[in-house]
Amino acid sequence: MKLYLAGPEVFLDDAREIGRRKVELCTRFGFIGLYPLDGDPLLDAAAGAASHSIFAANLALMRSADALIANLTPFRGISADPGTAFEVGFAFALGKPVAAYSNLPGELKHRAHSTIGVAGDAEAVPTLLADGLHVEDFGHFDNLMLAEALAASRLPVIQAQAPAADPFRDLTLFEQALSVLAEARSAGRLGTTPSLSHPEPAGQAHGEETFHG
Amino acid sequence: MKLYLAGPEVFLDDAREIGRRKVELCTRFGFIGLYPLDGDPLLDAAAGAASHSIFAANLALMRSADALIANLTPFRGISADPGTAFEVGFAFALGKPVAAYSNLPGELKHRAHSTIGVAGDAEAVPTLLADGLHVEDFGHFDNLMLAEALAASRLPVIQAQAPAADPFRDLTLFEQALSVLAEARSAGRLGTTPSLSHPEPAGQAHGEETFHG
């Protein structure tokens, strides 16, 4: 069973080493890890061709994967890396179960409050921020589209209790996510696709209603 | 022809008014605009149910749409809203053409440089930032997965020449995106799905190779 390993750690200087460790952990749980190629230094030569190749390679890896594990640790701001968010949406649309972890605890709302600040009357409208836009108030770790896609996959985000010292290299929660996926596999719940997330492609099994209210 | 209108303007205090204006502009170009429900105040009562309903409604709207226009203006950071990025990935995976605009000019790399700062030796490794992670150096306006999905749809991002005064209410570039989509429709290029982006769902037309090198 193949897992696509999405996350901004591809931007680390030692991205290939982290990828190697992630794939090794996958093996330990009986999975095949597919690590995106963004960090491949060989591709840096011709920027245009590299960008195009990385994109095509990542799409192909996602299509070949049975599920996706996303590192949704906030990246350069209060929310997840937009490339990873794109990949969660892409994989989810194809009916792949999506698991995720975040090495930062807490709600999006609280991060938004402390980073951006609340607008004028915090008592009356606690969701209106100083930038003139609201923040979601659903108790989610990040944007609801991400949180609900995970819930629909019956794999809610695994979040740190305290901020990780090295949030893009710490694989403790990645390992927990693998363990959860291994349990789901044992229970026969991994092969099925969430009913809300498939265009019923021919030849692909799809499962029962997984979107619980 | 239906267009799903993705973007963080759903978080504006006057989100419904912006939505009304967007839908009205769609009508002027002969499109039906589908505006996500995130901003619906009626749904705020029960947070859990609302989050779930918004998600399900947005997925249903995206499935029913023929294409998507995303507002990818950087939102609370140097990159696009992750909810919008999720939706771009979702729609793209279903073979919907994705158009986008950004009311902020410039490259992701330059925003990253000025916001986060370059690490030690900027001459030797200009992509390594002060946070210990690299930034992409492909000349894209944002993460390559977003930029390449637009390129594969043959609808590259429409970017502002100068920062918009009111970036989440300014619809000048949204109107330009509509105009580009209307041209693509006239040329018969909108009904086709990019060849890299479809799981070949039964009963859905798919087109020629659109991913150009």
CSV table of C-alpha atoms in Angstrom, one decimal:
chain,number,residue,atom,x,y,z
A,1,MET,CA,0.0,0.0,0.0
A,2,LYS,CA,1.5,3.3,-1.1
A,3,LEU,CA,1.5,6.6,0.8
A,4,TYR,CA,2.2,10.0,-0.8
A,5,LEU,CA,4.2,12.0,1.8
A,6,ALA,CA,3.1,15.7,1.4
A,7,GLY,CA,4.6,18.5,3.3
A,8,PRO,CA,6.9,21.6,3.3
A,9,GLU,CA,9.9,19.6,4.6
A,10,VAL,CA,10.8,19.3,0.9
A,11,PHE,CA,12.1,22.9,1.3
A,12,LEU,CA,14.6,21.9,4.0
A,13,ASP,CA,18.3,21.9,3.2
A,14,ASP,CA,18.4,18.2,4.1
A,15,ALA,CA,15.1,17.5,2.4
A,16,ARG,CA,16.4,14.2,1.0
A,17,GLU,CA,17.5,12.9,4.3
A,18,ILE,CA,14.1,13.7,5.9
A,19,GLY,CA,12.5,12.0,3.0
A,20,ARG,CA,14.7,8.9,3.5
A,21,ARG,CA,13.7,8.8,7.1
A,22,LYS,CA,10.0,9.1,6.3
A,23,VAL,CA,10.2,6.4,3.7
A,24,GLU,CA,12.1,4.1,6.2
A,25,LEU,CA,9.3,4.7,8.8
A,26,CYS,CA,6.7,3.8,6.2
A,27,THR,CA,8.5,0.5,5.5
A,28,ARG,CA,8.5,-0.3,9.2
A,29,PHE,CA,4.7,-0.1,9.2
A,30,GLY,CA,4.4,-2.1,6.0
A,31,PHE,CA,3.8,0.9,3.7
A,32,ILE,CA,5.6,2.1,0.6
A,33,GLY,CA,6.4,5.8,1.1
A,34,LEU,CA,6.3,8.1,-2.0
A,35,TYR,CA,8.3,11.3,-1.4
A,36,PRO,CA,7.8,14.3,-3.7
A,37,LEU,CA,10.7,15.4,-5.7
A,38,ASP,CA,10.7,19.1,-4.9
A,39,GLY,CA,14.0,18.8,-3.1
A,40,ASP,CA,15.8,17.1,-6.0
A,41,PRO,CA,18.9,19.2,-6.6
A,42,LEU,CA,19.4,17.6,-10.0
A,43,LEU,CA,16.3,19.4,-11.2
A,44,ASP,CA,17.5,22.8,-10.2
A,45,ALA,CA,19.4,23.4,-13.5
A,46,ALA,CA,16.6,24.6,-15.8
A,47,ALA,CA,14.0,26.3,-13.6
A,48,GLY,CA,11.1,26.2,-16.0
A,49,ALA,CA,11.6,22.5,-16.9
A,50,ALA,CA,12.2,21.6,-13.3
A,51,SER,CA,9.0,23.2,-12.1
A,52,HIS,CA,7.0,21.5,-14.8
A,53,SER,CA,8.8,18.1,-14.1
A,54,ILE,CA,8.2,18.3,-10.3
A,55,PHE,CA,4.6,19.1,-10.8
A,56,ALA,CA,4.0,16.2,-13.3
A,57,ALA,CA,6.0,13.8,-11.1
A,58,ASN,CA,4.1,14.8,-7.9
A,59,LEU,CA,0.7,14.3,-9.7
A,60,ALA,CA,1.8,10.9,-11.0
A,61,LEU,CA,3.0,9.9,-7.5
A,62,MET,CA,-0.3,11.0,-6.0
A,63,ARG,CA,-2.3,9.1,-8.6
A,64,SER,CA,-0.3,6.0,-7.8
A,65,ALA,CA,-0.7,6.4,-4.1
A,66,ASP,CA,-3.4,4.6,-2.0
A,67,ALA,CA,-3.5,7.4,0.6
A,68,LEU,CA,-1.7,10.6,1.5
A,69,ILE,CA,-0.1,11.8,4.8
A,70,ALA,CA,0.2,15.6,4.9
A,71,ASN,CA,2.4,17.6,7.2
A,72,LEU,CA,0.1,20.5,7.9
A,73,THR,CA,2.3,22.3,10.4
A,74,PRO,CA,1.9,26.0,9.8
A,75,PHE,CA,4.5,27.1,7.3
A,76,ARG,CA,5.7,30.7,7.1
A,77,GLY,CA,2.5,32.0,8.6
A,78,ILE,CA,-0.5,30.9,10.6
A,79,SER,CA,-1.6,28.2,8.1
A,80,ALA,CA,-0.4,25.1,6.2
A,81,ASP,CA,1.8,25.3,3.1
A,82,PRO,CA,-0.4,26.1,0.1
A,83,GLY,CA,1.3,23.5,-2.0
A,84,THR,CA,0.5,20.8,0.6
A,85,ALA,CA,-3.1,22.2,0.8
A,86,PHE,CA,-3.4,21.8,-3.0
A,87,GLU,CA,-2.2,18.2,-2.7
A,88,VAL,CA,-4.7,17.4,0.0
A,89,GLY,CA,-7.5,18.8,-2.3
A,90,PHE,CA,-6.1,16.9,-5.3
A,91,ALA,CA,-5.8,13.5,-3.5
A,92,PHE,CA,-9.1,13.9,-1.7
A,93,ALA,CA,-10.9,14.6,-5.0
A,94,LEU,CA,-9.5,11.4,-6.3
A,95,GLY,CA,-11.0,9.5,-3.4
A,96,LYS,CA,-7.7,8.9,-1.6
A,97,PRO,CA,-7.9,8.8,2.2
A,98,VAL,CA,-6.0,11.8,3.7
A,99,ALA,CA,-4.2,11.6,7.0
A,100,ALA,CA,-2.4,14.6,8.5
A,101,TYR,CA,-0.4,15.9,11.4
A,102,SER,CA,0.7,19.3,12.7
A,103,ASN,CA,3.7,19.8,14.9
A,104,LEU,CA,2.2,23.0,16.3
A,105,PRO,CA,-0.7,22.8,18.8
A,106,GLY,CA,-3.7,25.1,18.9
A,107,GLU,CA,-6.5,26.5,16.8
A,108,LEU,CA,-6.2,28.7,13.7
A,109,LYS,CA,-8.4,31.3,15.5
A,110,HIS,CA,-6.0,31.6,18.4
A,111,ARG,CA,-3.0,31.9,16.1
A,112,ALA,CA,-4.8,34.5,14.0
A,113,HIS,CA,-5.7,36.5,17.2
A,114,SER,CA,-2.2,36.6,18.5
A,115,THR,CA,-0.6,37.3,15.1
A,116,ILE,CA,-3.0,39.7,13.4
A,117,GLY,CA,-5.0,41.0,16.4
A,118,VAL,CA,-8.7,41.4,16.9
A,119,ALA,CA,-10.5,44.5,15.4
A,120,GLY,CA,-12.2,47.2,17.4
A,121,ASP,CA,-14.9,45.5,19.4
A,122,ALA,CA,-13.6,42.1,20.4
A,123,GLU,CA,-16.5,41.5,22.7
A,124,ALA,CA,-19.1,42.0,20.1
A,125,VAL,CA,-17.4,40.4,17.1
A,126,PRO,CA,-14.5,38.2,18.3
A,127,THR,CA,-13.9,36.8,14.8
A,128,LEU,CA,-13.3,40.1,13.1
A,129,LEU,CA,-9.5,40.7,12.9
A,130,ALA,CA,-7.5,43.8,12.6
A,131,ASP,CA,-7.0,43.1,8.8
A,132,GLY,CA,-10.7,43.6,8.3
A,133,LEU,CA,-11.5,40.0,7.6
A,134,HIS,CA,-13.0,37.3,9.8
A,135,VAL,CA,-11.4,34.2,11.0
A,136,GLU,CA,-13.3,30.9,11.2
A,137,ASP,CA,-14.6,30.0,14.6
A,138,PHE,CA,-15.1,26.2,14.3
A,139,GLY,CA,-12.4,25.1,16.6
A,140,HIS,CA,-10.4,23.7,13.8
A,141,PHE,CA,-6.6,23.6,13.6
A,142,ASP,CA,-6.7,25.3,10.2
A,143,ASN,CA,-9.1,26.2,7.4
A,144,LEU,CA,-12.3,24.1,7.5
A,145,MET,CA,-11.7,22.7,4.0
A,146,LEU,CA,-8.6,20.9,5.3
A,147,ALA,CA,-10.1,19.9,8.6
A,148,GLU,CA,-13.3,18.5,7.1
A,149,ALA,CA,-11.4,16.6,4.3
A,150,LEU,CA,-9.5,14.8,7.1
A,151,ALA,CA,-12.8,14.2,9.0
A,152,ALA,CA,-14.4,12.8,5.9
A,153,SER,CA,-11.4,10.5,5.6
A,154,ARG,CA,-12.1,9.5,9.2
A,155,LEU,CA,-8.5,10.5,9.9
A,156,PRO,CA,-8.7,13.7,12.0
A,157,VAL,CA,-5.5,15.7,12.3
A,158,ILE,CA,-2.9,14.5,14.8
A,159,GLN,CA,-1.7,17.6,16.6
A,160,ALA,CA,1.3,18.2,18.9
A,161,GLN,CA,0.6,18.9,22.6
A,162,ALA,CA,3.4,21.4,22.6
A,163,PRO,CA,5.3,23.1,19.8
A,164,ALA,CA,8.0,20.7,18.4
A,165,ALA,CA,11.5,22.0,18.8
A,166,ASP,CA,12.3,21.3,15.1
A,167,PRO,CA,8.8,21.3,13.5
A,168,PHE,CA,9.8,20.3,10.0
A,169,ARG,CA,12.2,17.5,11.1
A,170,ASP,CA,10.3,16.0,14.0
A,171,LEU,CA,8.7,12.7,12.8
A,172,THR,CA,7.0,11.7,16.1
A,173,LEU,CA,3.5,12.6,14.9
A,174,PHE,CA,4.3,11.3,11.4
A,175,GLU,CA,4.9,8.0,13.0
A,176,GLN,CA,1.6,8.2,14.9
A,177,ALA,CA,-0.1,9.0,11.6
A,178,LEU,CA,1.4,5.8,10.1
A,179,SER,CA,0.3,3.8,13.1
A,180,VAL,CA,-3.3,5.2,12.7
A,181,LEU,CA,-3.2,4.3,9.0
A,182,ALA,CA,-1.9,0.8,9.7
A,183,GLU,CA,-4.8,0.3,12.1
A,184,ALA,CA,-7.3,1.5,9.5
A,185,ARG,CA,-5.7,-0.8,7.0
A,186,SER,CA,-6.1,-3.8,9.4
A,187,ALA,CA,-9.7,-2.8,9.9
A,188,GLY,CA,-10.2,-2.8,6.2
A,189,ARG,CA,-11.0,0.9,6.1
A,190,LEU,CA,-8.2,2.2,4.0
A,191,GLY,CA,-9.2,0.8,0.6
A,192,THR,CA,-12.5,2.7,0.6
A,193,THR,CA,-12.9,6.2,-0.7
A,194,PRO,CA,-14.9,8.8,1.3
A,195,SER,CA,-18.3,9.0,-0.4
A,196,LEU,CA,-18.2,12.7,-0.7
A,197,SER,CA,-14.9,12.8,-2.4
A,198,HIS,CA,-15.2,10.7,-5.5
A,199,PRO,CA,-16.4,11.3,-9.0
A,200,GLU,CA,-17.1,7.5,-9.0
A,201,PRO,CA,-14.2,6.8,-11.4
A,202,ALA,CA,-14.6,3.5,-13.2
A,203,GLY,CA,-12.8,0.5,-11.7
A,204,GLN,CA,-12.2,2.1,-8.3
A,205,ALA,CA,-13.8,0.8,-5.2
A,206,HIS,CA,-15.7,3.3,-3.2
A,207,GLY,CA,-17.1,2.9,0.2
A,208,GLU,CA,-19.9,3.6,2.5
A,209,GLU,CA,-21.0,7.1,3.8
A,210,THR,CA,-18.1,8.3,5.8
A,211,PHE,CA,-19.1,11.9,6.3
A,212,HIS,CA,-20.6,11.9,9.8
A,213,GLY,CA,-22.6,14.8,11.1
B,1,MET,CA,-21.5,27.5,-18.0
B,2,LYS,CA,-20.9,27.5,-14.3
B,3,LEU,CA,-17.9,29.0,-12.5
B,4,TYR,CA,-17.0,28.3,-8.8
B,5,LEU,CA,-15.7,31.5,-7.2
B,6,ALA,CA,-13.0,30.5,-4.8
B,7,GLY,CA,-11.2,33.0,-2.6
B,8,PRO,CA,-10.6,34.4,0.9
B,9,GLU,CA,-13.1,37.2,0.3
B,10,VAL,CA,-15.6,34.9,2.0
B,11,PHE,CA,-14.0,36.1,5.2
B,12,LEU,CA,-14.9,39.8,4.6
B,13,ASP,CA,-17.5,41.4,6.8
B,14,ASP,CA,-19.4,42.2,3.6
B,15,ALA,CA,-18.7,38.8,2.0
B,16,ARG,CA,-22.2,38.4,0.7
B,17,GLU,CA,-22.0,41.8,-1.1
B,18,ILE,CA,-18.7,40.9,-2.8
B,19,GLY,CA,-20.2,37.6,-3.7
B,20,ARG,CA,-23.2,39.4,-5.2
B,21,ARG,CA,-20.9,41.6,-7.3
B,22,LYS,CA,-18.9,38.7,-8.5
B,23,VAL,CA,-21.9,36.7,-9.5
B,24,GLU,CA,-23.3,39.8,-11.3
B,25,LEU,CA,-20.0,40.2,-13.3
B,26,CYS,CA,-20.2,36.5,-14.2
B,27,THR,CA,-23.7,37.1,-15.6
B,28,ARG,CA,-22.3,40.0,-17.7
B,29,PHE,CA,-19.9,37.6,-19.4
B,30,GLY,CA,-22.6,34.9,-19.9
B,31,PHE,CA,-21.5,32.7,-16.9
B,32,ILE,CA,-23.3,31.5,-13.9
B,33,GLY,CA,-21.2,32.3,-10.8
B,34,LEU,CA,-21.3,29.9,-7.8
B,35,TYR,CA,-20.2,31.6,-4.6
B,36,PRO,CA,-19.1,29.5,-1.6
B,37,LEU,CA,-21.2,29.7,1.5
B,38,ASP,CA,-18.5,30.3,4.0
B,39,GLY,CA,-19.7,33.8,4.7
B,40,ASP,CA,-23.3,32.7,5.3
B,41,PRO,CA,-24.2,34.2,8.8
B,42,LEU,CA,-27.2,31.9,9.1
B,43,LEU,CA,-24.8,29.0,9.4
B,44,ASP,CA,-22.9,30.4,12.3
B,45,ALA,CA,-25.3,29.0,15.0
B,46,ALA,CA,-23.9,25.5,15.5
B,47,ALA,CA,-20.3,25.6,14.6
B,48,GLY,CA,-19.8,21.8,14.1
B,49,ALA,CA,-22.8,21.4,11.8
B,50,ALA,CA,-22.0,24.7,10.0
B,51,SER,CA,-18.4,23.6,9.2
B,52,HIS,CA,-19.6,20.3,7.9
B,53,SER,CA,-22.4,21.9,5.9
B,54,ILE,CA,-20.1,24.5,4.3
B,55,PHE,CA,-17.6,21.8,3.3
B,56,ALA,CA,-20.3,19.6,1.8
B,57,ALA,CA,-21.9,22.6,0.0
B,58,ASN,CA,-18.6,23.8,-1.4
B,59,LEU,CA,-17.7,20.3,-2.7
B,60,ALA,CA,-21.2,20.0,-4.3
B,61,LEU,CA,-20.8,23.5,-5.9
B,62,MET,CA,-17.3,22.6,-7.2
B,63,ARG,CA,-18.6,19.3,-8.7
B,64,SER,CA,-21.4,21.2,-10.4
B,65,ALA,CA,-19.1,23.9,-11.8
B,66,ASP,CA,-17.5,23.8,-15.3
B,67,ALA,CA,-14.4,25.8,-14.2
B,68,LEU,CA,-13.0,27.6,-11.2
B,69,ILE,CA,-11.8,31.2,-10.7
B,70,ALA,CA,-9.5,31.4,-7.7
B,71,ASN,CA,-8.5,34.6,-5.9
B,72,LEU,CA,-4.9,33.7,-5.0
B,73,THR,CA,-4.0,37.1,-3.5
B,74,PRO,CA,-1.6,36.4,-0.6
B,75,PHE,CA,-3.8,36.1,2.5
B,76,ARG,CA,-2.4,36.6,6.0
B,77,GLY,CA,1.1,35.8,4.9
B,78,ILE,CA,3.2,35.5,1.7
B,79,SER,CA,1.0,32.9,0.1
B,80,ALA,CA,-2.6,32.1,-1.0
B,81,ASP,CA,-5.3,31.1,1.4
B,82,PRO,CA,-4.9,27.3,2.1
B,83,GLY,CA,-8.7,26.8,1.7
B,84,THR,CA,-8.5,28.2,-1.7
B,85,ALA,CA,-5.4,26.2,-2.5
B,86,PHE,CA,-7.3,23.0,-1.4
B,87,GLU,CA,-10.1,24.0,-3.8
B,88,VAL,CA,-7.7,24.6,-6.7
B,89,GLY,CA,-6.3,21.1,-6.1
B,90,PHE,CA,-9.8,19.6,-5.8
B,91,ALA,CA,-11.2,21.2,-8.9
B,92,PHE,CA,-8.0,20.5,-10.9
B,93,ALA,CA,-8.1,16.8,-10.0
B,94,LEU,CA,-11.7,16.6,-11.3
B,95,GLY,CA,-10.5,18.0,-14.6
B,96,LYS,CA,-12.0,21.5,-14.2
B,97,PRO,CA,-10.1,24.3,-15.9
B,98,VAL,CA,-8.7,26.7,-13.2
B,99,ALA,CA,-8.3,30.4,-13.7
B,100,ALA,CA,-6.8,32.7,-11.1
B,101,TYR,CA,-5.8,36.2,-10.2
B,102,SER,CA,-3.7,37.9,-7.6
B,103,ASN,CA,-4.2,41.5,-6.5
B,104,LEU,CA,-0.5,41.6,-5.3
B,105,PRO,CA,2.3,41.7,-7.9
B,106,GLY,CA,5.6,40.0,-7.6
B,107,GLU,CA,7.2,36.6,-7.0
B,108,LEU,CA,6.9,34.3,-4.0
B,109,LYS,CA,10.7,34.4,-3.7
B,110,HIS,CA,10.8,38.2,-3.4
B,111,ARG,CA,8.0,38.2,-0.8
B,112,ALA,CA,9.8,35.5,1.1
B,113,HIS,CA,13.1,37.4,1.0
B,114,SER,CA,11.6,40.6,2.3
B,115,THR,CA,9.4,38.9,5.0
B,116,ILE,CA,11.6,36.1,6.3
B,117,GLY,CA,15.1,37.2,5.2
B,118,VAL,CA,17.9,35.3,3.6
B,119,ALA,CA,20.1,33.0,5.6
B,120,GLY,CA,23.9,33.5,6.2
B,121,ASP,CA,25.4,33.4,2.7
B,122,ALA,CA,23.0,35.0,0.3
B,123,GLU,CA,25.5,35.0,-2.5
B,124,ALA,CA,26.2,31.3,-2.3
B,125,VAL,CA,22.7,30.0,-1.5
B,126,PRO,CA,20.1,32.7,-2.4
B,127,THR,CA,17.2,30.4,-1.8
B,128,LEU,CA,18.0,29.4,1.8
B,129,LEU,CA,16.0,31.7,4.1
B,130,ALA,CA,16.5,32.7,7.7
B,131,ASP,CA,13.9,30.1,8.9
B,132,GLY,CA,16.3,27.3,7.7
B,133,LEU,CA,14.1,26.3,4.7
B,134,HIS,CA,14.5,27.1,1.0
B,135,VAL,CA,12.1,29.0,-1.1
B,136,GLU,CA,11.3,27.9,-4.7
B,137,ASP,CA,13.3,29.8,-7.4
B,138,PHE,CA,11.1,29.2,-10.4
B,139,GLY,CA,9.8,32.8,-10.9
B,140,HIS,CA,6.3,31.8,-9.9
B,141,PHE,CA,3.8,34.1,-8.1
B,142,ASP,CA,3.3,31.3,-5.5
B,143,ASN,CA,4.0,27.6,-4.8
B,144,LEU,CA,4.7,25.7,-8.0
B,145,MET,CA,1.8,23.3,-7.6
B,146,LEU,CA,-0.6,26.3,-7.9
B,147,ALA,CA,1.3,28.0,-10.7
B,148,GLU,CA,1.6,24.7,-12.7
B,149,ALA,CA,-2.0,23.8,-12.3
B,150,LEU,CA,-3.0,27.1,-13.8
B,151,ALA,CA,-0.4,26.6,-16.6
B,152,ALA,CA,-1.8,23.1,-17.3
B,153,SER,CA,-5.3,24.7,-17.6
B,154,ARG,CA,-3.7,27.2,-20.1
B,155,LEU,CA,-4.9,30.0,-17.8
B,156,PRO,CA,-1.8,31.4,-16.2
B,157,VAL,CA,-2.4,33.7,-13.2
B,158,ILE,CA,-3.4,37.3,-13.8
B,159,GLN,CA,-1.4,39.4,-11.5
B,160,ALA,CA,-1.7,43.1,-10.5
B,161,GLN,CA,0.9,45.5,-11.8
B,162,ALA,CA,0.8,47.3,-8.4
B,163,PRO,CA,-0.7,46.2,-5.1
B,164,ALA,CA,-4.5,46.8,-5.1
B,165,ALA,CA,-5.7,49.4,-2.5
B,166,ASP,CA,-8.4,47.0,-1.3
B,167,PRO,CA,-7.0,43.6,-2.4
B,168,PHE,CA,-10.0,41.4,-1.2
B,169,ARG,CA,-12.7,43.7,-2.7
B,170,ASP,CA,-11.0,44.9,-5.9
B,171,LEU,CA,-12.6,43.0,-8.8
B,172,THR,CA,-10.7,44.4,-11.7
B,173,LEU,CA,-8.6,41.3,-12.2
B,174,PHE,CA,-11.5,39.0,-11.5
B,175,GLU,CA,-13.2,40.7,-14.5
B,176,GLN,CA,-10.1,40.2,-16.6
B,177,ALA,CA,-10.1,36.5,-15.6
B,178,LEU,CA,-13.8,36.3,-16.7
B,179,SER,CA,-12.9,37.9,-20.0
B,180,VAL,CA,-10.1,35.3,-20.5
B,181,LEU,CA,-12.5,32.5,-19.7
B,182,ALA,CA,-15.1,33.9,-22.1
B,183,GLU,CA,-12.4,33.9,-24.9
B,184,ALA,CA,-11.4,30.3,-24.0
B,185,ARG,CA,-15.1,29.4,-24.2
B,186,SER,CA,-15.5,31.0,-27.6
B,187,ALA,CA,-12.4,29.2,-28.8
B,188,GLY,CA,-14.0,25.9,-27.6
B,189,ARG,CA,-11.2,25.4,-25.1
B,190,LEU,CA,-13.2,25.5,-21.8
B,191,GLY,CA,-15.1,22.2,-22.1
B,192,THR,CA,-11.9,20.2,-22.2
B,193,THR,CA,-10.0,18.9,-19.2
B,194,PRO,CA,-6.3,19.2,-18.9
B,195,SER,CA,-4.9,15.8,-19.8
B,196,LEU,CA,-2.7,15.6,-16.7
B,197,SER,CA,-5.6,16.3,-14.3
B,198,HIS,CA,-8.2,13.7,-14.9
B,199,PRO,CA,-8.8,10.2,-13.6
B,200,GLU,CA,-10.8,9.8,-16.9
B,201,PRO,CA,-14.2,9.7,-15.2
B,202,ALA,CA,-16.8,8.0,-17.3
B,203,GLY,CA,-19.0,10.3,-19.3
B,204,GLN,CA,-16.8,13.3,-19.1
B,205,ALA,CA,-15.1,14.7,-22.1
B,206,HIS,CA,-11.3,15.1,-21.9
B,207,GLY,CA,-9.1,17.0,-24.2
B,208,GLU,CA,-5.8,17.1,-25.8
B,209,GLU,CA,-2.4,17.4,-24.1
B,210,THR,CA,-2.4,20.9,-22.5
B,211,PHE,CA,0.7,20.6,-20.4
B,212,HIS,CA,3.3,22.5,-22.4
B,213,GLY,CA,7.0,22.3,-21.7
